[in-house]
């Protein structure tokens, strides 16, 4: 059976052993969720400062004041955290590096006679059985 289409091995390694080279861009981008969570926590802290550290009206309970300011301060903190993540993301685009990567062929196992072997991950076995403890010193068993 002959075909003009290259095999997967020929596509990866078109010239019999010469790996395919690709140019990539590498950069460190921030994760947005931690920034949003941190901003929300800073907002909760700001609401606590507003409610408990600043002088207030005696007719309002401090817990009620904290509850009132908690929502807008947390929302403002989340927005500021998102803005900080966006600014850092833009800065990481400017500091991006270019690189060249090569596809590495799978290695042949010497005992396989030239066959490519992919070994499966070990299956988790049962937990080791515990021995009864006689209450003596730690690490000693009877």
Short mmCIF file of N, CA, C and O in Angstrom, two decimals:
data_model
loop_
_atom_site.label_atom_id
_atom_site.label_comp_id
_atom_site.label_asym_id
_atom_site.label_seq_id
_atom_site.Cartn_x
_atom_site.Cartn_y
_atom_site.Cartn_z
N UNK A 1 0.84 -1.16 0.00
CA UNK A 1 0.00 0.00 0.00
C UNK A 1 0.89 1.23 0.00
O UNK A 1 1.65 1.46 0.92
N UNK A 2 0.83 2.03 -1.03
CA UNK A 2 1.63 3.25 -1.09
C UNK A 2 0.71 4.45 -1.09
O UNK A 2 -0.38 4.43 -1.64
N UNK A 3 1.20 5.51 -0.48
CA UNK A 3 0.40 6.72 -0.37
C UNK A 3 1.33 7.91 -0.50
O UNK A 3 2.48 7.87 -0.09
N UNK A 4 0.80 8.99 -1.07
CA UNK A 4 1.61 10.20 -1.20
C UNK A 4 1.59 11.03 0.07
O UNK A 4 2.38 11.95 0.21
N UNK A 5 0.68 10.74 1.00
CA UNK A 5 0.60 11.51 2.23
C UNK A 5 1.69 11.03 3.18
O UNK A 5 1.92 9.83 3.32
N UNK A 6 2.36 11.97 3.86
CA UNK A 6 3.41 11.57 4.79
C UNK A 6 2.81 10.95 6.05
O UNK A 6 1.70 11.28 6.45
N UNK A 7 3.54 10.03 6.64
CA UNK A 7 3.11 9.43 7.90
C UNK A 7 3.30 10.46 9.02
O UNK A 7 4.00 11.46 8.84
N UNK A 8 2.69 10.22 10.19
CA UNK A 8 2.89 11.17 11.29
C UNK A 8 4.35 11.35 11.66
O UNK A 8 4.77 12.44 12.00
N UNK A 9 5.14 10.28 11.58
CA UNK A 9 6.56 10.41 11.90
C UNK A 9 7.27 11.31 10.89
O UNK A 9 8.15 12.08 11.22
N UNK A 10 6.88 11.21 9.60
CA UNK A 10 7.51 12.04 8.58
C UNK A 10 7.09 13.50 8.73
O UNK A 10 7.85 14.39 8.41
N UNK A 11 5.86 13.74 9.23
CA UNK A 11 5.45 15.13 9.45
C UNK A 11 6.22 15.74 10.59
O UNK A 11 6.63 16.88 10.55
N UNK A 12 6.43 14.96 11.67
CA UNK A 12 7.18 15.49 12.81
C UNK A 12 8.65 15.64 12.48
O UNK A 12 9.29 16.60 12.86
N UNK A 13 9.20 14.67 11.78
CA UNK A 13 10.62 14.65 11.46
C UNK A 13 10.76 14.48 9.95
O UNK A 13 11.02 13.39 9.47
N UNK A 14 10.58 15.58 9.22
CA UNK A 14 10.48 15.47 7.77
C UNK A 14 11.72 14.94 7.09
O UNK A 14 11.63 14.32 6.05
N UNK A 15 12.87 15.17 7.64
CA UNK A 15 14.09 14.78 6.94
C UNK A 15 14.80 13.64 7.66
O UNK A 15 16.00 13.66 7.85
N UNK A 16 14.04 12.64 8.08
CA UNK A 16 14.58 11.43 8.69
C UNK A 16 15.54 11.73 9.83
O UNK A 16 16.74 11.58 9.72
N UNK A 17 14.97 12.17 10.93
CA UNK A 17 15.77 12.36 12.13
C UNK A 17 16.04 13.81 12.46
O UNK A 17 16.53 14.10 13.52
N UNK A 18 15.76 14.72 11.56
CA UNK A 18 15.97 16.13 11.86
C UNK A 18 14.66 16.67 12.45
O UNK A 18 13.64 16.67 11.78
N UNK A 19 14.68 17.09 13.70
CA UNK A 19 13.45 17.53 14.34
C UNK A 19 12.91 18.82 13.73
O UNK A 19 13.64 19.64 13.20
N UNK A 20 11.60 18.95 13.81
CA UNK A 20 10.95 20.17 13.34
C UNK A 20 11.23 21.29 14.34
O UNK A 20 11.17 21.09 15.54
N UNK A 21 11.52 22.47 13.85
CA UNK A 21 11.83 23.62 14.70
C UNK A 21 10.70 24.62 14.58
O UNK A 21 10.19 24.89 13.50
N UNK A 22 10.32 25.19 15.71
CA UNK A 22 9.27 26.21 15.74
C UNK A 22 9.75 27.38 16.57
O UNK A 22 10.45 27.21 17.57
N UNK A 23 9.34 28.56 16.17
CA UNK A 23 9.65 29.75 16.93
C UNK A 23 8.46 30.08 17.82
O UNK A 23 7.32 30.10 17.35
N UNK A 24 8.73 30.30 19.11
CA UNK A 24 7.66 30.57 20.06
C UNK A 24 7.95 31.85 20.83
O UNK A 24 9.08 32.34 20.84
N UNK A 25 6.93 32.36 21.48
CA UNK A 25 7.07 33.51 22.36
C UNK A 25 6.80 33.04 23.79
O UNK A 25 5.80 32.39 24.05
N UNK A 26 7.71 33.36 24.70
CA UNK A 26 7.59 32.95 26.09
C UNK A 26 7.46 34.20 26.95
O UNK A 26 8.26 35.12 26.83
N UNK A 27 6.42 34.19 27.81
CA UNK A 27 6.27 35.32 28.73
C UNK A 27 5.62 34.83 30.00
O UNK A 27 4.99 33.79 30.03
N UNK A 28 5.77 35.60 31.06
CA UNK A 28 5.17 35.28 32.34
C UNK A 28 3.92 36.14 32.50
O UNK A 28 4.02 37.32 32.77
N UNK A 29 2.77 35.53 32.34
CA UNK A 29 1.50 36.24 32.47
C UNK A 29 0.93 36.01 33.86
O UNK A 29 1.02 34.91 34.40
N UNK A 30 0.34 37.03 34.46
CA UNK A 30 -0.24 36.85 35.80
C UNK A 30 -1.53 36.05 35.74
O UNK A 30 -2.24 36.04 34.73
N UNK A 31 -1.85 35.39 36.82
CA UNK A 31 -3.13 34.71 36.96
C UNK A 31 -4.11 35.72 37.54
O UNK A 31 -3.83 36.37 38.55
N UNK A 32 -5.27 35.84 36.92
CA UNK A 32 -6.21 36.89 37.30
C UNK A 32 -6.96 36.60 38.59
O UNK A 32 -7.22 37.51 39.38
N UNK A 33 -7.32 35.36 38.84
CA UNK A 33 -8.14 35.03 40.01
C UNK A 33 -7.46 35.41 41.33
O UNK A 33 -8.11 36.01 42.20
N UNK A 34 -6.17 35.13 41.54
CA UNK A 34 -5.55 35.57 42.79
C UNK A 34 -5.57 37.09 42.96
O UNK A 34 -5.74 37.58 44.09
N UNK A 35 -5.43 37.84 41.87
CA UNK A 35 -5.51 39.29 41.97
C UNK A 35 -6.91 39.74 42.37
O UNK A 35 -7.07 40.65 43.17
N UNK A 36 -7.93 39.10 41.82
CA UNK A 36 -9.31 39.45 42.17
C UNK A 36 -9.61 39.11 43.63
O UNK A 36 -10.25 39.91 44.34
N UNK A 37 -9.15 37.96 44.08
CA UNK A 37 -9.38 37.56 45.47
C UNK A 37 -8.66 38.49 46.42
O UNK A 37 -9.22 38.94 47.43
N UNK A 38 -7.40 38.81 46.12
CA UNK A 38 -6.64 39.72 46.97
C UNK A 38 -7.29 41.10 47.02
O UNK A 38 -7.37 41.72 48.08
N UNK A 39 -7.77 41.57 45.87
CA UNK A 39 -8.46 42.86 45.85
C UNK A 39 -9.71 42.86 46.71
O UNK A 39 -10.00 43.82 47.43
N UNK A 40 -10.47 41.75 46.65
CA UNK A 40 -11.66 41.64 47.49
C UNK A 40 -11.31 41.63 48.97
O UNK A 40 -12.00 42.27 49.78
N UNK A 41 -10.24 40.93 49.33
CA UNK A 41 -9.82 40.91 50.74
C UNK A 41 -9.34 42.27 51.21
O UNK A 41 -9.62 42.68 52.36
N UNK A 42 -8.65 42.99 50.35
CA UNK A 42 -8.24 44.36 50.70
C UNK A 42 -9.48 45.24 50.88
O UNK A 42 -9.53 46.09 51.77
N UNK A 43 -10.50 45.02 50.05
CA UNK A 43 -11.75 45.76 50.20
C UNK A 43 -12.44 45.46 51.52
O UNK A 43 -12.97 46.37 52.17
N UNK A 44 -12.45 44.18 51.93
CA UNK A 44 -13.02 43.83 53.24
C UNK A 44 -12.26 44.52 54.37
O UNK A 44 -12.85 45.02 55.32
N UNK A 45 -10.92 44.56 54.26
CA UNK A 45 -10.11 45.22 55.27
C UNK A 45 -10.38 46.72 55.30
O UNK A 45 -10.47 47.33 56.37
N UNK A 46 -10.55 47.32 54.13
CA UNK A 46 -10.86 48.75 54.08
C UNK A 46 -12.22 49.03 54.72
O UNK A 46 -12.39 50.04 55.43
N UNK A 47 -13.19 48.16 54.52
CA UNK A 47 -14.50 48.33 55.15
C UNK A 47 -14.39 48.22 56.66
O UNK A 47 -15.06 48.97 57.40
N UNK A 48 -13.55 47.31 57.14
CA UNK A 48 -13.34 47.18 58.58
C UNK A 48 -12.71 48.44 59.15
O UNK A 48 -13.09 48.90 60.25
N UNK A 49 -11.75 49.02 58.44
CA UNK A 49 -11.13 50.26 58.91
C UNK A 49 -12.16 51.38 58.95
O UNK A 49 -12.22 52.15 59.92
N UNK A 50 -12.99 51.47 57.92
CA UNK A 50 -14.02 52.52 57.88
C UNK A 50 -15.00 52.33 59.05
O UNK A 50 -15.37 53.29 59.72
N UNK A 51 -15.38 51.09 59.32
CA UNK A 51 -16.41 50.85 60.34
C UNK A 51 -15.87 50.94 61.76
O UNK A 51 -16.55 51.48 62.64
N UNK A 52 -14.67 50.45 62.02
CA UNK A 52 -14.20 50.34 63.40
C UNK A 52 -13.15 51.36 63.79
O UNK A 52 -13.01 51.67 64.97
N UNK A 53 -12.37 51.89 62.86
CA UNK A 53 -11.28 52.80 63.23
C UNK A 53 -11.71 54.26 63.17
O UNK A 53 -11.18 55.09 63.92
N UNK A 54 -12.63 54.59 62.32
CA UNK A 54 -13.05 55.98 62.19
C UNK A 54 -14.20 56.27 63.15
O UNK A 54 -15.01 55.39 63.46
N UNK A 55 -14.28 57.50 63.63
CA UNK A 55 -15.40 57.84 64.51
C UNK A 55 -16.71 57.81 63.71
O UNK A 55 -16.74 58.15 62.53
N UNK A 56 -17.76 57.38 64.36
CA UNK A 56 -19.04 57.27 63.66
C UNK A 56 -20.18 57.75 64.53
O UNK A 56 -20.01 58.18 65.68
N UNK A 57 -21.37 57.66 63.98
CA UNK A 57 -22.58 58.06 64.67
C UNK A 57 -22.94 56.97 65.68
O UNK A 57 -22.92 55.78 65.36
N UNK A 58 -23.30 57.37 66.88
CA UNK A 58 -23.63 56.41 67.94
C UNK A 58 -24.95 55.70 67.68
O UNK A 58 -25.22 54.65 68.27
N UNK A 59 -25.79 56.25 66.81
CA UNK A 59 -27.08 55.62 66.56
C UNK A 59 -26.96 54.39 65.65
O UNK A 59 -27.91 53.62 65.55
N UNK A 60 -25.80 54.18 65.00
CA UNK A 60 -25.58 53.01 64.14
C UNK A 60 -24.63 52.04 64.81
O UNK A 60 -23.61 52.43 65.37
N UNK A 61 -24.97 50.78 64.75
CA UNK A 61 -24.10 49.73 65.26
C UNK A 61 -22.90 49.59 64.32
O UNK A 61 -23.03 49.67 63.10
N UNK A 62 -21.71 49.36 64.87
CA UNK A 62 -20.51 49.25 64.04
C UNK A 62 -20.58 48.04 63.10
O UNK A 62 -20.06 48.07 62.00
N UNK A 63 -21.21 46.96 63.53
CA UNK A 63 -21.38 45.79 62.67
C UNK A 63 -22.26 46.11 61.47
O UNK A 63 -22.00 45.63 60.35
N UNK A 64 -23.27 46.92 61.66
CA UNK A 64 -24.14 47.30 60.55
C UNK A 64 -23.39 48.22 59.58
O UNK A 64 -23.56 48.11 58.35
N UNK A 65 -22.56 49.09 60.13
CA UNK A 65 -21.76 49.98 59.27
C UNK A 65 -20.77 49.15 58.45
O UNK A 65 -20.58 49.39 57.25
N UNK A 66 -20.16 48.14 59.11
CA UNK A 66 -19.23 47.27 58.39
C UNK A 66 -19.96 46.52 57.28
O UNK A 66 -19.46 46.43 56.16
N UNK A 67 -21.13 45.99 57.56
CA UNK A 67 -21.90 45.28 56.55
C UNK A 67 -22.30 46.17 55.39
O UNK A 67 -22.32 45.75 54.23
N UNK A 68 -22.61 47.42 55.69
CA UNK A 68 -22.98 48.36 54.64
C UNK A 68 -21.80 48.69 53.73
O UNK A 68 -21.94 48.73 52.51
N UNK A 69 -20.65 48.93 54.33
CA UNK A 69 -19.47 49.31 53.52
C UNK A 69 -18.73 48.11 52.92
O UNK A 69 -17.90 48.29 52.03
N UNK A 70 -19.05 46.91 53.38
CA UNK A 70 -18.32 45.73 52.91
C UNK A 70 -18.54 45.50 51.41
O UNK A 70 -17.59 45.22 50.68
N UNK A 71 -19.76 45.61 50.94
CA UNK A 71 -20.05 45.30 49.53
C UNK A 71 -19.38 46.30 48.58
O UNK A 71 -18.67 45.89 47.65
N UNK A 72 -19.56 47.61 48.75
CA UNK A 72 -18.89 48.52 47.80
C UNK A 72 -17.37 48.50 47.90
O UNK A 72 -16.67 48.62 46.88
N UNK A 73 -16.84 48.34 49.11
CA UNK A 73 -15.38 48.30 49.25
C UNK A 73 -14.80 47.02 48.62
O UNK A 73 -13.75 47.07 47.98
N UNK A 74 -15.48 45.88 48.80
CA UNK A 74 -15.00 44.64 48.19
C UNK A 74 -15.09 44.74 46.67
O UNK A 74 -14.17 44.29 45.97
N UNK A 75 -16.17 45.32 46.15
CA UNK A 75 -16.29 45.47 44.69
C UNK A 75 -15.19 46.38 44.15
O UNK A 75 -14.59 46.08 43.10
N UNK A 76 -14.92 47.47 44.85
CA UNK A 76 -13.84 48.37 44.42
C UNK A 76 -12.49 47.66 44.48
O UNK A 76 -11.64 47.84 43.60
N UNK A 77 -12.28 46.83 45.50
CA UNK A 77 -11.03 46.08 45.61
C UNK A 77 -10.86 45.08 44.49
O UNK A 77 -9.77 44.91 43.94
N UNK A 78 -11.95 44.40 44.11
CA UNK A 78 -11.89 43.45 43.00
C UNK A 78 -11.57 44.17 41.69
O UNK A 78 -10.75 43.70 40.89
N UNK A 79 -12.17 45.32 41.49
CA UNK A 79 -11.90 46.10 40.28
C UNK A 79 -10.43 46.56 40.25
O UNK A 79 -9.76 46.46 39.21
N UNK A 80 -9.94 47.04 41.38
CA UNK A 80 -8.53 47.46 41.43
C UNK A 80 -7.58 46.28 41.24
O UNK A 80 -6.53 46.41 40.60
N UNK A 81 -7.94 45.10 41.76
CA UNK A 81 -7.12 43.91 41.53
C UNK A 81 -7.09 43.52 40.06
O UNK A 81 -6.05 43.12 39.53
N UNK A 82 -8.24 43.65 39.38
CA UNK A 82 -8.29 43.34 37.94
C UNK A 82 -7.45 44.33 37.15
O UNK A 82 -6.74 43.94 36.21
N UNK A 83 -7.50 45.59 37.53
CA UNK A 83 -6.69 46.60 36.84
C UNK A 83 -5.20 46.32 37.04
O UNK A 83 -4.40 46.41 36.09
N UNK A 84 -4.82 45.94 38.27
CA UNK A 84 -3.41 45.61 38.53
C UNK A 84 -2.96 44.41 37.70
O UNK A 84 -1.86 44.41 37.14
N UNK A 85 -3.82 43.39 37.57
CA UNK A 85 -3.47 42.22 36.77
C UNK A 85 -3.34 42.59 35.29
O UNK A 85 -2.44 42.11 34.60
N UNK A 86 -4.22 43.46 34.80
CA UNK A 86 -4.12 43.89 33.40
C UNK A 86 -2.85 44.67 33.14
O UNK A 86 -2.21 44.50 32.10
N UNK A 87 -2.48 45.54 34.08
CA UNK A 87 -1.24 46.32 33.91
C UNK A 87 -0.03 45.38 33.89
O UNK A 87 0.87 45.53 33.04
N UNK A 88 0.00 44.41 34.80
CA UNK A 88 1.11 43.46 34.81
C UNK A 88 1.12 42.58 33.56
O UNK A 88 2.19 42.20 33.07
N UNK A 89 -0.07 42.26 33.04
CA UNK A 89 -0.14 41.47 31.81
C UNK A 89 0.45 42.25 30.64
O UNK A 89 1.19 41.71 29.81
N UNK A 90 0.13 43.52 30.54
CA UNK A 90 0.70 44.36 29.48
C UNK A 90 2.20 44.48 29.62
O UNK A 90 2.94 44.48 28.63
N UNK A 91 2.68 44.59 30.84
CA UNK A 91 4.13 44.67 31.06
C UNK A 91 4.82 43.37 30.66
O UNK A 91 5.94 43.38 30.15
N UNK A 92 4.14 42.23 30.87
CA UNK A 92 4.75 40.96 30.50
C UNK A 92 4.81 40.78 28.99
O UNK A 92 5.69 40.08 28.49
N UNK A 93 3.90 41.41 28.26
CA UNK A 93 3.95 41.34 26.79
C UNK A 93 5.19 42.06 26.29
O UNK A 93 5.87 41.61 25.36
N UNK A 94 5.53 43.16 26.92
CA UNK A 94 6.73 43.91 26.50
C UNK A 94 8.01 43.15 26.80
O UNK A 94 9.01 43.31 26.12
N UNK A 95 8.00 42.36 27.88
CA UNK A 95 9.20 41.62 28.27
C UNK A 95 9.24 40.21 27.70
O UNK A 95 10.04 39.40 28.14
N UNK A 96 8.39 39.91 26.75
CA UNK A 96 8.34 38.56 26.17
C UNK A 96 9.63 38.26 25.43
O UNK A 96 10.27 39.13 24.85
N UNK A 97 10.03 37.01 25.49
CA UNK A 97 11.24 36.54 24.81
C UNK A 97 10.85 35.60 23.69
O UNK A 97 9.88 34.88 23.78
N UNK A 98 11.62 35.61 22.64
CA UNK A 98 11.41 34.71 21.51
C UNK A 98 12.36 33.52 21.69
O UNK A 98 13.48 33.69 22.17
N UNK A 99 11.92 32.36 21.29
CA UNK A 99 12.75 31.17 21.40
C UNK A 99 12.43 30.18 20.30
O UNK A 99 11.43 30.31 19.60
N UNK A 100 13.31 29.21 20.14
CA UNK A 100 13.13 28.17 19.14
C UNK A 100 13.06 26.84 19.89
O UNK A 100 13.88 26.56 20.75
N UNK A 101 12.05 26.04 19.56
CA UNK A 101 11.91 24.73 20.17
C UNK A 101 11.99 23.66 19.09
O UNK A 101 11.67 23.91 17.93
N UNK A 102 12.43 22.48 19.48
CA UNK A 102 12.52 21.35 18.57
C UNK A 102 11.69 20.21 19.11
O UNK A 102 11.65 19.98 20.32
N UNK A 103 11.04 19.48 18.23
CA UNK A 103 10.31 18.28 18.63
C UNK A 103 11.32 17.19 18.90
O UNK A 103 12.25 16.98 18.12
N UNK A 104 11.17 16.50 20.00
CA UNK A 104 12.09 15.43 20.37
C UNK A 104 11.39 14.10 20.11
O UNK A 104 10.29 13.89 20.59
N UNK A 105 12.02 13.21 19.35
CA UNK A 105 11.37 11.92 19.09
C UNK A 105 11.34 11.08 20.35
O UNK A 105 12.16 11.24 21.25
N UNK A 106 10.37 10.17 20.40
CA UNK A 106 10.31 9.25 21.53
C UNK A 106 11.50 8.32 21.45
O UNK A 106 11.90 7.88 20.38
N UNK A 107 12.06 8.00 22.59
CA UNK A 107 13.25 7.15 22.60
C UNK A 107 12.85 5.69 22.51
O UNK A 107 11.76 5.29 22.92
N UNK A 108 13.72 4.91 21.96
CA UNK A 108 13.47 3.48 21.82
C UNK A 108 14.02 2.77 23.04
O UNK A 108 15.11 3.07 23.53
N UNK A 109 13.27 1.84 23.54
CA UNK A 109 13.69 1.03 24.68
C UNK A 109 14.64 -0.05 24.16
O UNK A 109 14.32 -0.77 23.23
N UNK A 110 15.84 -0.21 24.76
CA UNK A 110 16.81 -1.16 24.22
C UNK A 110 16.32 -2.61 24.25
O UNK A 110 16.68 -3.41 23.39
N UNK A 111 15.47 -2.97 25.20
CA UNK A 111 15.01 -4.35 25.30
C UNK A 111 13.85 -4.64 24.35
O UNK A 111 13.43 -5.77 24.20
N UNK A 112 13.33 -3.62 23.68
CA UNK A 112 12.15 -3.81 22.84
C UNK A 112 12.52 -4.20 21.42
O UNK A 112 11.63 -4.44 20.62
N UNK A 113 13.78 -4.23 21.09
CA UNK A 113 14.18 -4.60 19.74
C UNK A 113 13.77 -3.56 18.71
O UNK A 113 13.36 -3.89 17.62
N UNK A 114 13.86 -2.29 19.06
CA UNK A 114 13.55 -1.22 18.12
C UNK A 114 12.13 -0.70 18.21
O UNK A 114 11.80 0.26 17.56
N UNK A 115 11.28 -1.32 19.02
CA UNK A 115 9.92 -0.83 19.16
C UNK A 115 9.89 0.34 20.13
O UNK A 115 10.66 0.39 21.07
N UNK A 116 8.98 1.24 19.89
CA UNK A 116 8.80 2.36 20.80
C UNK A 116 7.83 1.93 21.89
O UNK A 116 6.73 1.47 21.61
N UNK A 117 8.27 2.06 23.12
CA UNK A 117 7.46 1.63 24.25
C UNK A 117 7.11 2.85 25.09
O UNK A 117 7.98 3.63 25.45
N UNK A 118 5.83 2.98 25.36
CA UNK A 118 5.41 4.00 26.31
C UNK A 118 4.91 3.26 27.54
O UNK A 118 3.99 2.46 27.46
N UNK A 119 5.57 3.50 28.66
CA UNK A 119 5.21 2.79 29.87
C UNK A 119 4.07 3.52 30.56
O UNK A 119 4.15 4.73 30.77
N UNK A 120 3.00 2.79 30.92
CA UNK A 120 1.89 3.44 31.61
C UNK A 120 2.27 3.83 33.02
O UNK A 120 3.20 3.27 33.60
N UNK A 121 1.55 4.80 33.56
CA UNK A 121 1.79 5.22 34.93
C UNK A 121 1.41 4.08 35.87
O UNK A 121 0.48 3.33 35.59
N UNK A 122 2.12 3.94 36.97
CA UNK A 122 1.78 2.85 37.89
C UNK A 122 0.39 3.07 38.47
O UNK A 122 -0.01 4.18 38.78
N UNK A 123 -0.34 1.95 38.58
CA UNK A 123 -1.68 2.02 39.12
C UNK A 123 -1.61 2.08 40.64
O UNK A 123 -0.79 1.41 41.25
N UNK A 124 -2.48 2.89 41.23
CA UNK A 124 -2.44 2.96 42.70
C UNK A 124 -2.95 1.64 43.29
O UNK A 124 -3.98 1.12 42.89
N UNK A 125 -2.19 1.10 44.17
CA UNK A 125 -2.56 -0.17 44.79
C UNK A 125 -3.29 0.06 46.10
O UNK A 125 -3.52 1.19 46.52
N UNK A 126 -3.66 -1.01 46.77
CA UNK A 126 -4.34 -0.86 48.06
C UNK A 126 -3.38 -0.29 49.09
O UNK A 126 -2.17 -0.42 48.99
N UNK A 127 -3.95 0.36 50.09
CA UNK A 127 -3.15 0.94 51.15
C UNK A 127 -2.47 -0.17 51.93
O UNK A 127 -3.04 -1.26 52.09
N UNK A 128 -1.26 0.07 52.41
CA UNK A 128 -0.58 -0.97 53.18
C UNK A 128 -1.37 -1.27 54.45
O UNK A 128 -1.94 -0.38 55.07
N UNK A 129 -1.40 -2.55 54.79
CA UNK A 129 -2.13 -2.95 55.98
C UNK A 129 -1.38 -2.48 57.21
O UNK A 129 -0.16 -2.55 57.30
N UNK A 130 -2.14 -1.98 58.19
CA UNK A 130 -1.51 -1.52 59.42
C UNK A 130 -1.48 -2.67 60.42
O UNK A 130 -2.36 -3.52 60.45
N UNK A 131 -0.46 -2.68 61.23
CA UNK A 131 -0.34 -3.69 62.27
C UNK A 131 -0.87 -3.13 63.56
O UNK A 131 -0.78 -1.92 63.80
N UNK A 132 -1.40 -3.96 64.43
CA UNK A 132 -1.93 -3.44 65.69
C UNK A 132 -0.81 -2.87 66.54
O UNK A 132 0.32 -3.38 66.57
N UNK A 133 -1.11 -1.80 67.22
CA UNK A 133 -0.13 -1.13 68.06
C UNK A 133 -0.34 -1.59 69.49
O UNK A 133 -1.45 -1.58 70.02
N UNK A 134 0.76 -1.98 70.13
CA UNK A 134 0.64 -2.45 71.50
C UNK A 134 0.75 -1.31 72.51
O UNK A 134 0.72 -1.54 73.71
N UNK A 135 0.88 -0.10 72.05
CA UNK A 135 0.96 1.05 72.96
C UNK A 135 2.35 1.30 73.48
O UNK A 135 2.53 2.13 74.35
N UNK A 136 3.33 0.61 72.97
CA UNK A 136 4.70 0.78 73.44
C UNK A 136 5.33 2.03 72.83
O UNK A 136 4.66 2.98 72.45
N UNK A 137 6.63 2.00 72.70
CA UNK A 137 7.34 3.15 72.13
C UNK A 137 7.00 3.30 70.66
O UNK A 137 6.77 2.32 69.98
N UNK A 138 7.02 4.53 70.18
CA UNK A 138 6.73 4.75 68.75
C UNK A 138 7.77 4.05 67.88
O UNK A 138 8.96 4.08 68.17
N UNK A 139 7.30 3.39 66.85
CA UNK A 139 8.19 2.74 65.90
C UNK A 139 8.52 1.31 66.27
O UNK A 139 9.07 0.58 65.50
N UNK A 140 8.18 0.89 67.48
CA UNK A 140 8.46 -0.48 67.89
C UNK A 140 7.17 -1.27 67.86
O UNK A 140 6.14 -0.83 68.32
N UNK A 141 7.24 -2.46 67.32
CA UNK A 141 6.08 -3.34 67.28
C UNK A 141 6.47 -4.68 67.88
O UNK A 141 7.62 -5.09 67.82
N UNK A 142 5.49 -5.36 68.40
CA UNK A 142 5.78 -6.66 69.01
C UNK A 142 5.70 -7.78 68.02
O UNK A 142 5.16 -7.70 66.99
#
